[in-house]
mmCIF file of C-alpha atoms in Angstrom:
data_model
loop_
_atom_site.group_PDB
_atom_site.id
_atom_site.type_symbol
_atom_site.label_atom_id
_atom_site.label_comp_id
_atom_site.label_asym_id
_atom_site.label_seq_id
_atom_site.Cartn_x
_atom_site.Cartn_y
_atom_site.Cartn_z
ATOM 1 C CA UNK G 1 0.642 1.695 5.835
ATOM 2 C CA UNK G 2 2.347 -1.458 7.523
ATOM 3 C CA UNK G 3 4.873 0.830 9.051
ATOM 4 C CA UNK G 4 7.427 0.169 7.017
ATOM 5 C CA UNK G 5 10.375 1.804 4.974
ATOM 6 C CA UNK G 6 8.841 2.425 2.001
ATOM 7 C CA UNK G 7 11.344 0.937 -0.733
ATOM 8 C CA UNK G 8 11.620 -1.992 -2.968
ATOM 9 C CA UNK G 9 13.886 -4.059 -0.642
ATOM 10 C CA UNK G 10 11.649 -4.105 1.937
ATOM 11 C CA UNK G 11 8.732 -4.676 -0.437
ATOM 12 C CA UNK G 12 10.534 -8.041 -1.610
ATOM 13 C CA UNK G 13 10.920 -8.902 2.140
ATOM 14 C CA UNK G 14 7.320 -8.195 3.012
ATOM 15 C CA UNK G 15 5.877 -9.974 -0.252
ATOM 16 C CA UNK G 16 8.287 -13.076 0.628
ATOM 17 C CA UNK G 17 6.623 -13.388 4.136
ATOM 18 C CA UNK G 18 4.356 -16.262 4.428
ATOM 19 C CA UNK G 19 1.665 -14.047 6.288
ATOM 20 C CA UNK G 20 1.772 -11.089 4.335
ATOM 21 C CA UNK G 21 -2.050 -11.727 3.275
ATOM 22 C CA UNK G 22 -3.476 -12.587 6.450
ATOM 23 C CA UNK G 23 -1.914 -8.955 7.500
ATOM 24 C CA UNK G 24 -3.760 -7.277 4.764
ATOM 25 C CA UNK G 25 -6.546 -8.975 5.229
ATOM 26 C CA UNK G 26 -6.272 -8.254 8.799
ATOM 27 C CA UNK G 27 -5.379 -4.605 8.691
ATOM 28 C CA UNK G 28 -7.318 -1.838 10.362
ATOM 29 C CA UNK G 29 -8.335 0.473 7.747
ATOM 30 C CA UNK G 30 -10.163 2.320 10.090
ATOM 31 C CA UNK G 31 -7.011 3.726 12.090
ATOM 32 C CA UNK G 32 -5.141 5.697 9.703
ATOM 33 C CA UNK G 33 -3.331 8.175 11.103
ATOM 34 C CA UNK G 34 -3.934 11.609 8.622
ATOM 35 C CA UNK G 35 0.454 11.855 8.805
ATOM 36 C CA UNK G 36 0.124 8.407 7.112
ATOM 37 C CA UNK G 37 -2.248 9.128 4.182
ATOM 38 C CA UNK G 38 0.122 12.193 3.481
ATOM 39 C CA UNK G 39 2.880 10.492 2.721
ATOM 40 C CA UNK G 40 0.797 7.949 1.354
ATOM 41 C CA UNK G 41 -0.261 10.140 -1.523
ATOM 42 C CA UNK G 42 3.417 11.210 -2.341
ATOM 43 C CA UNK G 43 3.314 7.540 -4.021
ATOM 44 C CA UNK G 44 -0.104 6.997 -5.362
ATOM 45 C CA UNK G 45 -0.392 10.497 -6.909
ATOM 46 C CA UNK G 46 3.072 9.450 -9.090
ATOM 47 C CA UNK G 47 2.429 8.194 -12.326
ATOM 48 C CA UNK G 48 5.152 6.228 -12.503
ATOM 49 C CA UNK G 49 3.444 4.204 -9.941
ATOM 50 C CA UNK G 50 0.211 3.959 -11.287
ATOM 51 C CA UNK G 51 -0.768 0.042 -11.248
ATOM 52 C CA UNK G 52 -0.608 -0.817 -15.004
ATOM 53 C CA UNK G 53 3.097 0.525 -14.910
ATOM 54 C CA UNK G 54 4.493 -1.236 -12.140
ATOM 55 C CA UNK G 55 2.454 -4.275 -13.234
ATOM 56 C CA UNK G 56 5.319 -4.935 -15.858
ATOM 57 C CA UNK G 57 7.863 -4.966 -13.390
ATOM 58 C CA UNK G 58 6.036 -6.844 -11.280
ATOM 59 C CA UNK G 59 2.459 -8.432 -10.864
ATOM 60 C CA UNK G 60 2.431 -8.960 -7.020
ATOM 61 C CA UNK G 61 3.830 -5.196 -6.812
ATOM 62 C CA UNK G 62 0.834 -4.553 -9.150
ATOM 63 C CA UNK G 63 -1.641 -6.558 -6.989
ATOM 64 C CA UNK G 64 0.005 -4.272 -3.691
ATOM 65 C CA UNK G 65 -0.055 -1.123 -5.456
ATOM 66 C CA UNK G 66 -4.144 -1.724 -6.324
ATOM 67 C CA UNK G 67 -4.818 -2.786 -2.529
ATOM 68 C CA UNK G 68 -2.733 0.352 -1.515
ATOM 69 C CA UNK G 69 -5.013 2.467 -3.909
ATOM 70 C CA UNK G 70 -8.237 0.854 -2.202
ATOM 71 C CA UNK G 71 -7.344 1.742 1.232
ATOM 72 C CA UNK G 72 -6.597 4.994 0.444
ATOM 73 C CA UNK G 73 -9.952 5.217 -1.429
ATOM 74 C CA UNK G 74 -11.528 3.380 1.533
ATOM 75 C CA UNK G 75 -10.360 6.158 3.741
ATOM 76 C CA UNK G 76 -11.555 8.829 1.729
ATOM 77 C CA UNK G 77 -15.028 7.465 1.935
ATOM 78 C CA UNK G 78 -14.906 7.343 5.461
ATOM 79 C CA UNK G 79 -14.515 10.876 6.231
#
């Protein structure tokens, strides 16, 4: 969604940045691109990513992972 590769390096990187909330809070859900919410779904439809599981690695992954989810469902409802 941010444009980003999608692994847990830059993950770290982008949950270490001291503006990482003000760019979710700030991002335009409205502007997916369809190409996006494709690959998008490679990730949420993986149950080894569903929230409770990566939640034990991690609780700010966890936290991601749900906003992730709500976009996704946000753009759904939008259609």
């Amino acid at each position: 969604l941010l444009k980003k590769e999608p692994n847990w390096t830059q993950s770290k990187k982008e949950l270490g940045d001291p503006n990482f909330l003000d760019t979710l809070k700030n991002f335009d859900k409205n502007h997916i691109a369809d190409k996006t919410l494709k690959k998008l779904a490679v990730y949420t439809t993986d149950p080894e990513l569903e929230p409770n599981k990566v939640g034990i690695v991690s609780s700010a992954c966890k936290s991601l992972s749900l906003w992730v989810r709500a976009i996704e469902n946000y753009d759904s409802y939008t259609q």
